[in-house]
Short mmCIF file of C-alpha atoms in Angstrom, two decimals:
data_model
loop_
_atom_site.label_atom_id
_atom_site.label_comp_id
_atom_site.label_asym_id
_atom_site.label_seq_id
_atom_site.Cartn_x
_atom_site.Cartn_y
_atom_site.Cartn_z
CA UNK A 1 -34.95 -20.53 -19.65
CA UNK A 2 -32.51 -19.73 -16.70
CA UNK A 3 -28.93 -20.42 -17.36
CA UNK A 4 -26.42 -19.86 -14.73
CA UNK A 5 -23.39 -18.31 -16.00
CA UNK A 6 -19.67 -17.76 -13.93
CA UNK A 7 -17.05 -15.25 -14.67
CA UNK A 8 -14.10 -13.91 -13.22
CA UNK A 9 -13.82 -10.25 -10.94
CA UNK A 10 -12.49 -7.63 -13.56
CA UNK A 11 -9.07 -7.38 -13.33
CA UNK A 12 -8.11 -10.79 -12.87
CA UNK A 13 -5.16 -12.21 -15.01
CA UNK A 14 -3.75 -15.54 -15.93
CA UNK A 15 -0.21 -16.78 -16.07
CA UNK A 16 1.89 -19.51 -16.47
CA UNK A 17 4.56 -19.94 -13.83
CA UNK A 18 6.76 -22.89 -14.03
CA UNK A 19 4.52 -24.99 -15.81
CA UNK A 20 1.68 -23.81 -13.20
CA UNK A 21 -1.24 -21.79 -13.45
CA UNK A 22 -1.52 -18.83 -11.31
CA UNK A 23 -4.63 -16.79 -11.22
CA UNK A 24 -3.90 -13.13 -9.80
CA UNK A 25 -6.66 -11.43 -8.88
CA UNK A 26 -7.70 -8.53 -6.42
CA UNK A 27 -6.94 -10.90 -3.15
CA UNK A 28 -3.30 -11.85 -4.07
CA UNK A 29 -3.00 -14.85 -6.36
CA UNK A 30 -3.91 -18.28 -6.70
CA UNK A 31 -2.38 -21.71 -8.50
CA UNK A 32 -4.76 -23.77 -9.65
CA UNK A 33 -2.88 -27.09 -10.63
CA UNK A 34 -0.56 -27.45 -14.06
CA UNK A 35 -0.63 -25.02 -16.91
CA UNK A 36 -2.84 -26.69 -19.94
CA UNK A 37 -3.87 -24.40 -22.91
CA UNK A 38 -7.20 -26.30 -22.50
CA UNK A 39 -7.73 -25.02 -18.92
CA UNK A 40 -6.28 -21.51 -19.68
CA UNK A 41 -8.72 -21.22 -21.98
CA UNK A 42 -11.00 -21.84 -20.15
CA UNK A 43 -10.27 -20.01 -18.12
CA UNK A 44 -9.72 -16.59 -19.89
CA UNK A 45 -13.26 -17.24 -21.34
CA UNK A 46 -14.25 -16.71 -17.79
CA UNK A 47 -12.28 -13.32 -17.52
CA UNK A 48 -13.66 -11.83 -20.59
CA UNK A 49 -17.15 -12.09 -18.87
CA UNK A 50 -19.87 -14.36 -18.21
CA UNK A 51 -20.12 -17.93 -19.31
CA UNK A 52 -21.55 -21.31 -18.36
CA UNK A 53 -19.45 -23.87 -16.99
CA UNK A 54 -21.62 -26.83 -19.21
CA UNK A 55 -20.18 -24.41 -21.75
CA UNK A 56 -16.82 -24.69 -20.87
CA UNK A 57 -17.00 -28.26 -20.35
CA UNK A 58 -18.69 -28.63 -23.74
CA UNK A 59 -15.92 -26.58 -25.62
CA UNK A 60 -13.04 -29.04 -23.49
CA UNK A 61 -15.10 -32.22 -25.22
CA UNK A 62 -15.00 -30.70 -28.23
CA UNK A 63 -11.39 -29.69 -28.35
CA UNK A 64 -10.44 -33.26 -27.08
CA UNK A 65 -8.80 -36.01 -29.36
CA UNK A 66 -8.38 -40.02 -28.85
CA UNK A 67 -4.77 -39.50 -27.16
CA UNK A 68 -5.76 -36.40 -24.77
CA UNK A 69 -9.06 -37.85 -23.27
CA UNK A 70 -11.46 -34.92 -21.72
CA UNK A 71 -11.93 -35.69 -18.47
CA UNK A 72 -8.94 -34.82 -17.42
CA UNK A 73 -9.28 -31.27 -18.29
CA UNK A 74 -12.39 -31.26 -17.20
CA UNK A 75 -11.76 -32.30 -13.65
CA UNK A 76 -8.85 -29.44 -14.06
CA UNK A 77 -11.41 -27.34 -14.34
CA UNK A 78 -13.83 -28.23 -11.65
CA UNK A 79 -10.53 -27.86 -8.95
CA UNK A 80 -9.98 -24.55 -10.49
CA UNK A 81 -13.39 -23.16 -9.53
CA UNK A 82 -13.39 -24.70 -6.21
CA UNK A 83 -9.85 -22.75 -5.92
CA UNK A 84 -11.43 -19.50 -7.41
CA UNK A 85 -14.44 -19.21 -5.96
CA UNK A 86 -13.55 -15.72 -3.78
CA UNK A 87 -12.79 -14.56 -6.95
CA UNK A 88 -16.13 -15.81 -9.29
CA UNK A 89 -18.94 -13.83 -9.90
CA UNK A 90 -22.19 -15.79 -10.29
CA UNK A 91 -24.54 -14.82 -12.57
CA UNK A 92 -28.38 -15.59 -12.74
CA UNK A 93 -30.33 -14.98 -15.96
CA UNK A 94 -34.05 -15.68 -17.77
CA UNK A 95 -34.44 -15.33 -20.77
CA UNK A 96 -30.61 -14.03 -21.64
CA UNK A 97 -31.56 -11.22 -18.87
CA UNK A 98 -29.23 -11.12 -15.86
CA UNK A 99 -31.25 -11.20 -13.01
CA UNK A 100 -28.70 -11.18 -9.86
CA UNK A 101 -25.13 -11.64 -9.52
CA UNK A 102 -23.55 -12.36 -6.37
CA UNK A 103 -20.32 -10.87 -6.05
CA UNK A 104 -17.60 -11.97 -3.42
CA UNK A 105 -16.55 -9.58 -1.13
CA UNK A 106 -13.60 -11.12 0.91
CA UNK A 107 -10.73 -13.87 0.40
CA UNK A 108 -13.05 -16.32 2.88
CA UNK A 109 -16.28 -15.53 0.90
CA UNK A 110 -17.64 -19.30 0.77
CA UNK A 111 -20.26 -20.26 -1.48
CA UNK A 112 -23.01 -22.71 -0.22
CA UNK A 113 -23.31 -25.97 -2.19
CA UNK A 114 -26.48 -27.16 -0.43
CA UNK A 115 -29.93 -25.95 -2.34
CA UNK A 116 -32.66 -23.38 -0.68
CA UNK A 117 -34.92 -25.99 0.84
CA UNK A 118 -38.77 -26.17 -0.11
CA UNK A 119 -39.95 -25.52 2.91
CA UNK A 120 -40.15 -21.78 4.56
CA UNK A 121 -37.36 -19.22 4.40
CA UNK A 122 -36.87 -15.53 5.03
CA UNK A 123 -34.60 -13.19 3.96
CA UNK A 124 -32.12 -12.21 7.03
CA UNK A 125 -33.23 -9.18 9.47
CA UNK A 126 -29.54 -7.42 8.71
CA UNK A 127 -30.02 -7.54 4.88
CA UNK A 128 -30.47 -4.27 3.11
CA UNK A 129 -30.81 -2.86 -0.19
CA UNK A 130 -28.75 0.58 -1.49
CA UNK A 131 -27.47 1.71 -4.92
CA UNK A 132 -24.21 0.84 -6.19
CA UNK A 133 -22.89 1.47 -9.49
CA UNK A 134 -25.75 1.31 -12.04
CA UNK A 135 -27.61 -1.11 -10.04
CA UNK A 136 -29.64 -2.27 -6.08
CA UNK A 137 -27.18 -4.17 -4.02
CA UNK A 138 -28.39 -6.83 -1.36
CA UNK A 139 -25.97 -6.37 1.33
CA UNK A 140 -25.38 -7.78 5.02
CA UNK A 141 -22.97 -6.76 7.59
CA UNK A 142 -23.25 -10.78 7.86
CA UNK A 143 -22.56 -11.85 4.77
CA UNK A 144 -19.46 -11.96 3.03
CA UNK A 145 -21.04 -11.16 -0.87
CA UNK A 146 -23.03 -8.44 -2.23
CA UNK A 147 -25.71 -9.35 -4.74
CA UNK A 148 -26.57 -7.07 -7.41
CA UNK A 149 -30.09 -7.21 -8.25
CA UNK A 150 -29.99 -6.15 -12.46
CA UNK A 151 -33.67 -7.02 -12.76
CA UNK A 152 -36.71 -5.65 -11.19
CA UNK A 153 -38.32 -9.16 -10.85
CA UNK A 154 -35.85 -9.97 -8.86
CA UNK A 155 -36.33 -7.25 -6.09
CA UNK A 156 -39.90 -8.20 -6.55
CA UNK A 157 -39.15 -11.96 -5.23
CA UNK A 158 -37.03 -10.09 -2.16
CA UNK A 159 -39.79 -7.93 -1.03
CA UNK A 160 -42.05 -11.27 -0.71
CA UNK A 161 -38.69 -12.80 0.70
CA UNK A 162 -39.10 -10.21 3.48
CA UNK A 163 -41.69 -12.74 5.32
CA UNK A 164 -41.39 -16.50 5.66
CA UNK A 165 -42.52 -18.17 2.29
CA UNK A 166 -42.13 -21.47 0.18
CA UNK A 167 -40.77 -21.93 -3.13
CA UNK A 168 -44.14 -22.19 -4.48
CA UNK A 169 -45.92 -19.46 -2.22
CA UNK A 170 -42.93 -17.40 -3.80
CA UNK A 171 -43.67 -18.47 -7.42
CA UNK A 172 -47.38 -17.56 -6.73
CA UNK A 173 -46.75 -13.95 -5.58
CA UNK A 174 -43.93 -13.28 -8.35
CA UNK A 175 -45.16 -12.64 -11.51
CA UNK A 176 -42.88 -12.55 -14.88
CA UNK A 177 -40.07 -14.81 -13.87
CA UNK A 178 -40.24 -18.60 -14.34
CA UNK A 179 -40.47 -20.57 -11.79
CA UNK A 180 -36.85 -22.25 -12.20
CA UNK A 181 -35.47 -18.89 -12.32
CA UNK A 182 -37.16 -18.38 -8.78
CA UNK A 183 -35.63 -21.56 -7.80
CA UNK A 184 -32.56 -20.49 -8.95
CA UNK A 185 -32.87 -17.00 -7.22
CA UNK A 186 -33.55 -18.26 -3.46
CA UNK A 187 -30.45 -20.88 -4.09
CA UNK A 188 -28.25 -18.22 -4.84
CA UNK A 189 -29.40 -16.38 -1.88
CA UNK A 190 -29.57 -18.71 0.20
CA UNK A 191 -26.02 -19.95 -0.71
CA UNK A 192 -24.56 -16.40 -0.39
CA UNK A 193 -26.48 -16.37 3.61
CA UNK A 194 -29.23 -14.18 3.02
CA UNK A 195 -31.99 -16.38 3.20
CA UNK A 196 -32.62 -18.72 5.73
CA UNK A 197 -35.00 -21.40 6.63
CA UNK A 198 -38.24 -20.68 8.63
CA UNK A 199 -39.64 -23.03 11.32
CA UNK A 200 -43.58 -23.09 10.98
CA UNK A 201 -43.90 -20.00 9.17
CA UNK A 202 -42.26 -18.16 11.48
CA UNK A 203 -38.79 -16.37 11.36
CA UNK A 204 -35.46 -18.49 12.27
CA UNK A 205 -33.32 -17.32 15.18
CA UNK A 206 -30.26 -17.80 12.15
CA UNK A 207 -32.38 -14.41 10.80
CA UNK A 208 -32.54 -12.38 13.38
CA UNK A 209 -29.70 -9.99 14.51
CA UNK A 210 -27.39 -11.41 16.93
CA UNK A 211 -29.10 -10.72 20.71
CA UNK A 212 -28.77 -7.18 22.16
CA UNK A 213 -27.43 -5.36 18.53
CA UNK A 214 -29.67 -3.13 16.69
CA UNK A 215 -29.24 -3.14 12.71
CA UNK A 216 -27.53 0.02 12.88
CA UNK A 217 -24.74 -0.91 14.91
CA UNK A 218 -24.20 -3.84 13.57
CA UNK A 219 -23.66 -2.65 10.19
CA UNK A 220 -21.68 0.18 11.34
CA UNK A 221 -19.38 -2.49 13.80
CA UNK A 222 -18.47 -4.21 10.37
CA UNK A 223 -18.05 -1.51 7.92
CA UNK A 224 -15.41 0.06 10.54
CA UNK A 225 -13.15 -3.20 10.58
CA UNK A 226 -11.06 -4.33 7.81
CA UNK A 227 -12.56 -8.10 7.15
CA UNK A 228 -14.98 -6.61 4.83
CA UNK A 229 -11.66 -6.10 2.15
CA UNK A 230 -14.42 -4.86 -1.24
CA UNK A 231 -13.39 -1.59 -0.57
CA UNK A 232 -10.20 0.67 0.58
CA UNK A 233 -9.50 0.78 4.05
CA UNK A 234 -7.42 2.39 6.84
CA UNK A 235 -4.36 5.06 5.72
CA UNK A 236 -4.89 5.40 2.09
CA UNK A 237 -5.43 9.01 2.25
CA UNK A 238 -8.96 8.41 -0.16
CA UNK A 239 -9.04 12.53 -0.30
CA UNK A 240 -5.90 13.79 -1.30
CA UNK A 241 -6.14 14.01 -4.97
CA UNK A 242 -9.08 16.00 -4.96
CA UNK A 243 -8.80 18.77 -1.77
CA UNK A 244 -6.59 19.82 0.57
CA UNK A 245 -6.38 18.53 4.28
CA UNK A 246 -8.55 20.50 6.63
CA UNK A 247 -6.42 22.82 8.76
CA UNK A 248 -4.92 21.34 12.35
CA UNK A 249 -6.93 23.81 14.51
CA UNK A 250 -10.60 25.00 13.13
CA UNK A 251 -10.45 28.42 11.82
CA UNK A 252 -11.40 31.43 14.43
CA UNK A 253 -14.94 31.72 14.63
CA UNK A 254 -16.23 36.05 14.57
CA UNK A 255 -17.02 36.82 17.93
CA UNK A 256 -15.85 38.54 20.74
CA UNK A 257 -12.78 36.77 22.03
CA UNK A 258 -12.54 36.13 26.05
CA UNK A 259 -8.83 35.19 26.91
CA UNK A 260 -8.43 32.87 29.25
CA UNK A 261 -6.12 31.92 32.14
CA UNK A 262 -3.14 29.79 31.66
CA UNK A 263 -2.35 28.29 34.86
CA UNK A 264 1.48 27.28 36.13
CA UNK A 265 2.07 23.88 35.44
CA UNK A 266 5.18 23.28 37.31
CA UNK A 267 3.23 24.60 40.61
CA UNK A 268 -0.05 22.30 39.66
CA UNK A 269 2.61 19.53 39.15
CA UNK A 270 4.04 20.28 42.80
CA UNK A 271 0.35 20.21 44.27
CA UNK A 272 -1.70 17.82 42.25
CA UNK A 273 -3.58 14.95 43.87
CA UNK A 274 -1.58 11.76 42.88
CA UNK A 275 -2.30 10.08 39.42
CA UNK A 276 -3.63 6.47 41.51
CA UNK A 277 -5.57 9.15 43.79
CA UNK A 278 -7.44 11.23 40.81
CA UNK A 279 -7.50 7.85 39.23
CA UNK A 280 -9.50 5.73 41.93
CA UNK A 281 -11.75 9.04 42.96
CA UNK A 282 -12.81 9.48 38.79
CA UNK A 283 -16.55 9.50 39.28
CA UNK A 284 -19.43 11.22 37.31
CA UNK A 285 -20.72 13.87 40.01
CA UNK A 286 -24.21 15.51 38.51
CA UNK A 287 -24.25 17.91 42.09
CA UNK A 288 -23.10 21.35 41.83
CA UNK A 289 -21.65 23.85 44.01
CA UNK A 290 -23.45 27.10 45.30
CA UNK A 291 -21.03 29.40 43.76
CA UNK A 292 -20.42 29.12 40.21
CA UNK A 293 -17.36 28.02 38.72
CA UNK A 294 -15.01 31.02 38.12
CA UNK A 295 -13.62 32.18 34.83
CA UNK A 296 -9.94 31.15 36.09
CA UNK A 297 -10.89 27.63 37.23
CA UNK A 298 -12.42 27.60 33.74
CA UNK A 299 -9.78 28.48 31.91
CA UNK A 300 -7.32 26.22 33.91
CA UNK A 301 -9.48 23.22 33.35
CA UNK A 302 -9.07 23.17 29.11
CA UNK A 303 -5.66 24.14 29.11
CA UNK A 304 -4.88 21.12 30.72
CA UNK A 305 -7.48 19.23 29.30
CA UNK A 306 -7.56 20.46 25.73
CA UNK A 307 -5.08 23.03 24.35
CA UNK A 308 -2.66 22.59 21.52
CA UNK A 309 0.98 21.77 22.77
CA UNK A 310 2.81 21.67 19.76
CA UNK A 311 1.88 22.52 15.80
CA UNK A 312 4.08 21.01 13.15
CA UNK A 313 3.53 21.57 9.73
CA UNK A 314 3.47 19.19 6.99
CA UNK A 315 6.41 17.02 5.77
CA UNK A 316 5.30 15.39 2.95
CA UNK A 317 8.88 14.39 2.26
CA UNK A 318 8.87 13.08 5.78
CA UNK A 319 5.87 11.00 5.20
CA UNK A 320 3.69 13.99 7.15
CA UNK A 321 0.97 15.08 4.24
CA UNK A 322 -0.61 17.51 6.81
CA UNK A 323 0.11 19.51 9.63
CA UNK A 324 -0.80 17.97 12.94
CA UNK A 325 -1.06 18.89 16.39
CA UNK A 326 0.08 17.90 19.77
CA UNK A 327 -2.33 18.06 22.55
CA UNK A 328 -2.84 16.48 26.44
CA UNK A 329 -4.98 13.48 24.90
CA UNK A 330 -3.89 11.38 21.43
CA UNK A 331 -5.65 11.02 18.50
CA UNK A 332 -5.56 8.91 15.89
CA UNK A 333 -3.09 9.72 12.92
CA UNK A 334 -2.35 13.00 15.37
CA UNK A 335 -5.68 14.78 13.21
CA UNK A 336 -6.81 15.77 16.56
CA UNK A 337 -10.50 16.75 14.75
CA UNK A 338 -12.06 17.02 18.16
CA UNK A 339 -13.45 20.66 19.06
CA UNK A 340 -15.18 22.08 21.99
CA UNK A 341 -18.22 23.89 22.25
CA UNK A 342 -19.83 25.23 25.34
CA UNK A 343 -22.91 26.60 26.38
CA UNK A 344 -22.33 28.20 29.64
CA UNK A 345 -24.87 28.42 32.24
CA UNK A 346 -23.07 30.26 34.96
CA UNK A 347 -19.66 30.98 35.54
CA UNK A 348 -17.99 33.86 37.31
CA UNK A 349 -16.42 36.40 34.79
CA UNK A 350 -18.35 35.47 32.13
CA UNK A 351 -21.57 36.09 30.53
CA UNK A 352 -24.03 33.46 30.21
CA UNK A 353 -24.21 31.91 26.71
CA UNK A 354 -22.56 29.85 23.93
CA UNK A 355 -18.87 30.21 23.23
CA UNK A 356 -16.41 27.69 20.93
CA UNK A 357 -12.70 27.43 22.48
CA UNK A 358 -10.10 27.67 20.47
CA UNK A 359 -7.03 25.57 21.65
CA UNK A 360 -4.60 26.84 20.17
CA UNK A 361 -4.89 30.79 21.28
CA UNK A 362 -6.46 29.20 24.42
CA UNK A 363 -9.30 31.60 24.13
CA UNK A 364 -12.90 31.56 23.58
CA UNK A 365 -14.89 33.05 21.22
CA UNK A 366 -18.82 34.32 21.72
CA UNK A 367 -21.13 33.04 19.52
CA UNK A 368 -24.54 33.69 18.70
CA UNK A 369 -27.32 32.45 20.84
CA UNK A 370 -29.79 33.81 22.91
CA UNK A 371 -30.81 32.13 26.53
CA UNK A 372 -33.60 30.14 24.86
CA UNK A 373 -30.26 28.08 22.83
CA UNK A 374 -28.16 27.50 25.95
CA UNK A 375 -31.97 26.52 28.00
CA UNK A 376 -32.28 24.08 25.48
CA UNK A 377 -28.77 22.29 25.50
CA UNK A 378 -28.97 22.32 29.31
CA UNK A 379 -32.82 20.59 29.18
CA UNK A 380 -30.98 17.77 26.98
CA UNK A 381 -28.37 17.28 29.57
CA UNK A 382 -31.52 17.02 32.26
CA UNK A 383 -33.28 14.72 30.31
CA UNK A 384 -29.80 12.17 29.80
CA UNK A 385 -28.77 12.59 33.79
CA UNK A 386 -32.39 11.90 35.18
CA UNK A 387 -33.32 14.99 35.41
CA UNK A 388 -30.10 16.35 37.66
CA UNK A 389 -29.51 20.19 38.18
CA UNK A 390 -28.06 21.83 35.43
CA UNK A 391 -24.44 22.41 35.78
CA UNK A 392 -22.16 25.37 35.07
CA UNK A 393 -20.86 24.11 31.86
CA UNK A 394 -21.85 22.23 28.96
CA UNK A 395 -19.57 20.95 26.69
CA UNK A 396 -20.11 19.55 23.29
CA UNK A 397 -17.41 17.32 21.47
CA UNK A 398 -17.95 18.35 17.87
CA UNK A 399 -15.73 16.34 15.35
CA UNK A 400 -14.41 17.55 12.07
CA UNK A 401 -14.90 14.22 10.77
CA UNK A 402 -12.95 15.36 7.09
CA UNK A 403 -9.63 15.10 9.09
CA UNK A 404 -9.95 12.11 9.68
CA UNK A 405 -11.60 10.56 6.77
CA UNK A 406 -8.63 12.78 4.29
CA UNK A 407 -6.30 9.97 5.58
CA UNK A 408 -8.47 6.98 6.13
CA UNK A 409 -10.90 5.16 4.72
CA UNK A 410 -14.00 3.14 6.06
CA UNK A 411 -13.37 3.45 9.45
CA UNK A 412 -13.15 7.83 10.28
CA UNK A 413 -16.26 7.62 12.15
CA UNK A 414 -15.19 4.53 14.66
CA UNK A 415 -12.22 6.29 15.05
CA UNK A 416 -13.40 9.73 16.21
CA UNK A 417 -15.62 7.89 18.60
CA UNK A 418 -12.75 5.97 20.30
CA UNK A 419 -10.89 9.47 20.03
CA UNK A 420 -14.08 11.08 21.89
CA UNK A 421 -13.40 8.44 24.33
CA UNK A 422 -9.62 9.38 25.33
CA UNK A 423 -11.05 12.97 25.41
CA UNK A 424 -14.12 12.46 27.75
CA UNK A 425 -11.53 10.90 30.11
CA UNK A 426 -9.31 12.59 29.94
CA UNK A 427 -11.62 15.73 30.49
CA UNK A 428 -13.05 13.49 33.25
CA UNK A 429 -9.48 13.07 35.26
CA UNK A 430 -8.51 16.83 34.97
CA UNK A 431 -11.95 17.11 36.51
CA UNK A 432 -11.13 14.71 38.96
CA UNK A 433 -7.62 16.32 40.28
CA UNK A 434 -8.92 19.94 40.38
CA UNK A 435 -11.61 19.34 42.59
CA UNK A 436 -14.70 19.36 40.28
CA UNK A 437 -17.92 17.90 39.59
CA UNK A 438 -17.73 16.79 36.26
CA UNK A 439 -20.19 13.97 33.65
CA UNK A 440 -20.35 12.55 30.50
CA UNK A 441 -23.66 12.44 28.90
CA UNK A 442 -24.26 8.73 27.39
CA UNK A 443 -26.92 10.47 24.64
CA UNK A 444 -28.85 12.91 23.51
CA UNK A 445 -30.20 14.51 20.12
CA UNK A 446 -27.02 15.98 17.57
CA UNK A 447 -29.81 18.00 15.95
CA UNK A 448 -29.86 20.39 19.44
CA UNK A 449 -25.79 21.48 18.73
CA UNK A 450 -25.87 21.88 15.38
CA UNK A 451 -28.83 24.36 15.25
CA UNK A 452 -27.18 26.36 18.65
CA UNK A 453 -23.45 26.41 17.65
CA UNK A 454 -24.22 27.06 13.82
CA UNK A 455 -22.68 23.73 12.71
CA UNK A 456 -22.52 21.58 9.09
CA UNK A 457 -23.84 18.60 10.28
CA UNK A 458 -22.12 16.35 8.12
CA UNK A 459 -18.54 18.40 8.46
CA UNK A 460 -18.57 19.00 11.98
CA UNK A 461 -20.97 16.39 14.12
CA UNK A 462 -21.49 16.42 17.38
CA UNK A 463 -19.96 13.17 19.40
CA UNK A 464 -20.26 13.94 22.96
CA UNK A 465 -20.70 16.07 25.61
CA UNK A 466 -19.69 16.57 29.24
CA UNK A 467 -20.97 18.51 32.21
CA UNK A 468 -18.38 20.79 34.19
CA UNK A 469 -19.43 22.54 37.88
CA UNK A 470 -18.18 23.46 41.00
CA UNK A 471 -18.08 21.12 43.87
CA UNK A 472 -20.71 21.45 46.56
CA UNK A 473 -18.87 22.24 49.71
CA UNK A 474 -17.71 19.35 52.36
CA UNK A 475 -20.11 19.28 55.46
#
């Protein structure tokens, strides 16, 4: 027999507040109408863990007498879990085995009312299944609840959900479950927006991914905004408790160190192109010069571009948990996780190979890497630019994702992509005002830098990379 059964999120508490009963529960709190020990009952039963609201209604009957008629309670109760339904878990079961439970993921989480129809549905193209907990999850970046599949029958009825199908095709290529528990399976999905309806057997535009996203970016667009509020999110510092904060400036690689020019701002200042000048001539230039770009021009391109300005420690009095740095582009929360690698094809003074800066000694150091490693960054950079000369030097943004992610959670990635943004501009417009060809690269394969520059490719990823030359000359 399937039974469906409601309770309330763990955690959520019951009060009476001036003759008013107030819910509070992981979204903030709720009143539900005036305090009766008949509906806080009720209601508690639902907080202890799952129950069935004939149940509830039964026990309300029962506890009723002549001069306090039931169905006043009862309708009580029904406004109370229209007003709690962000908070309700709903539970399907056969045979006193849970099945699924759809779990509500957001203040605005809405549960349908209207039934799966008869005809075909599908399950929707941006549903997936992972682990959480003890149990599969059914998630969608498109859906506001997460349904915990607690019974292997029931991923059996999704993987036939995975084409259009009826409620009785489904019932014929399920086996074990009864078919109202089937039923009450594709209502539950269908209420929580995974399923949709088909149109002659084939799949509805409603299940399809919104035009011109892929599944992976749209999952990745929603889990770095805060709507989805099952989780923590932005400055919580998640890490803090259990490690230290990654150091402001990567530690030296071994090498041999090359020390580079530092060029005179004040004079570059005095004979810089115009900001509205370098800004309206930014362009990505793939043409190189015949001589190579020198060691000095080099040099003076990521100390304006990239070095470390200022290095404060931490103040965690001050509300400063780790040390940050100041440098000629922001970053989010000042973590400044961006490094820069760069496999140098030619470039007068300096032997050809692969070298990391560091921007705080404004030096590089050599790293491993015979031609073969820099040929094969510079074939990548071909392949993305159309197959374009190769230029002097090639850059690779490499982000120390764990500085970022120490301080905030869900959204570290998105943010050291918009931080690889400032940086490829600003890289860009230094470019721009000293006279160089200079490119970003809109792709390419992260495998190729982590295997050259010796990198953890889960600590330090690479994000982007930008082409650096000399200017051919002016006929």
């Amino acid at each position: 027999m399937t039974v469906h059964l409601l309770s309330l999120h763990p955690g959520t508490t019951l009060h009476d507040e001036r003759g008013l009963l107030t819910v509070r529960h992981r979204w903030g709190s709720t009143t539900t109408g005036p305090y009766t020990p008949q509906l806080a009952a009720a209601l508690r039963t639902l907080a202890d863990g799952p129950a069935s609201l004939d149940g509830l209604a039964e026990r309300i009957r029962a506890a009723a007498r002549a001069e306090t008629p039931a169905e006043p309670q009862l309708a009580l109760l029904r406004h109370a879990v229209d007003r709690l339904g962000h908070t309700l878990l709903r539970h399907i079961t056969a045979d006193a085995q849970v099945l699924a439970t759809a779990v509500p993921l957001a203040p605005e989480a809405t549960f349908g009312r209207e039934p799966a129809p008869d005809a075909p549905v599908v399950l929707a193209r941006a549903a997936h299944l992972r682990p959480v907990g003890d149990s599969l999850a059914l998630e969608s970046p498109q859906s506001r609840f997460r349904v915990r599949i607690e019974d292997g029958r029931a991923a059996a009825a999704l993987a036939a959900l995975a084409r259009p199908v009826t409620a009785a095709e489904l019932r014929g290529a399920v086996r074990g479950l009864p078919a109202d528990s089937l039923d009450a399976l594709r209502s539950l999905l269908h209420a929580t927006g995974f399923l949709h309806p088909a149109d002659d057997g084939s799949r509805a535009a409603a299940a399809e991914l919104p035009a011109g996203w892929s599944f992976h970016e749209l999952l990745a667009h929603d889990g770095s905004r805060a709507g989805l509020r099952d989780r923590q999110y932005g400055p919580v510092y998640p890490l803090r408790d259990t490690e230290p904060p990654p150091p402001p400036v990567a530690p030296s690689r071994p090498g041999r160190t090359v020390r580079l020019h530092r060029p005179d701002l004040g004079r570059v200042a005095r004979e810089d192109r115009s900001f509205t000048d370098v800004l309206e001539n930014r362009a990505s230039r793939r043409v190189y010069g015949e001589h190579p770009l020198s060691l000095a021009e080099l040099g003076a391109y990521l100390y304006r571009a990239a070095r470390v300005r200022t290095l404060l420690d931490a103040r965690p009095e001050e509300g400063r948990p780790y040390a940050v740095t100041g440098r000629p582009y922001p970053s989010a929360g000042s973590a400044h996780e961006l490094e820069l690698y760069l496999a140098v094809h030619r470039c007068d003074g300096l032997d050809r190979g692969l070298y990391h800066y560091d921007p705080l000694g404004h030096a590089l150091t050599a790293l491993p890497g015979g031609p073969g490693t820099v040929d094969g960054l510079l074939h990548e950079s071909a392949a993305a630019t159309g197959g374009a000369p190769p230029p002097d030097v090639h850059l690779t943004v490499v982000s120390r994702v764990k500085r970022l992610s120490w301080k905030y959670a869900a959204h570290a990635y998105a943010l050291t992509l918009k931080n690889s943004g400032v940086l490829l501009q600003t890289l860009y417009l230094v470019g721009t005002a000293m006279g160089l060809s200079v490119c970003a690269l809109g792709g390419g394969d992260s495998d190729t830098p982590v295997h050259a520059f010796g990198l953890d490719p889960y600590d330090e990823i690479p994000v982007g990379a930008f082409l650096i030359g000399s200017a051919p000359t002016a006929p």
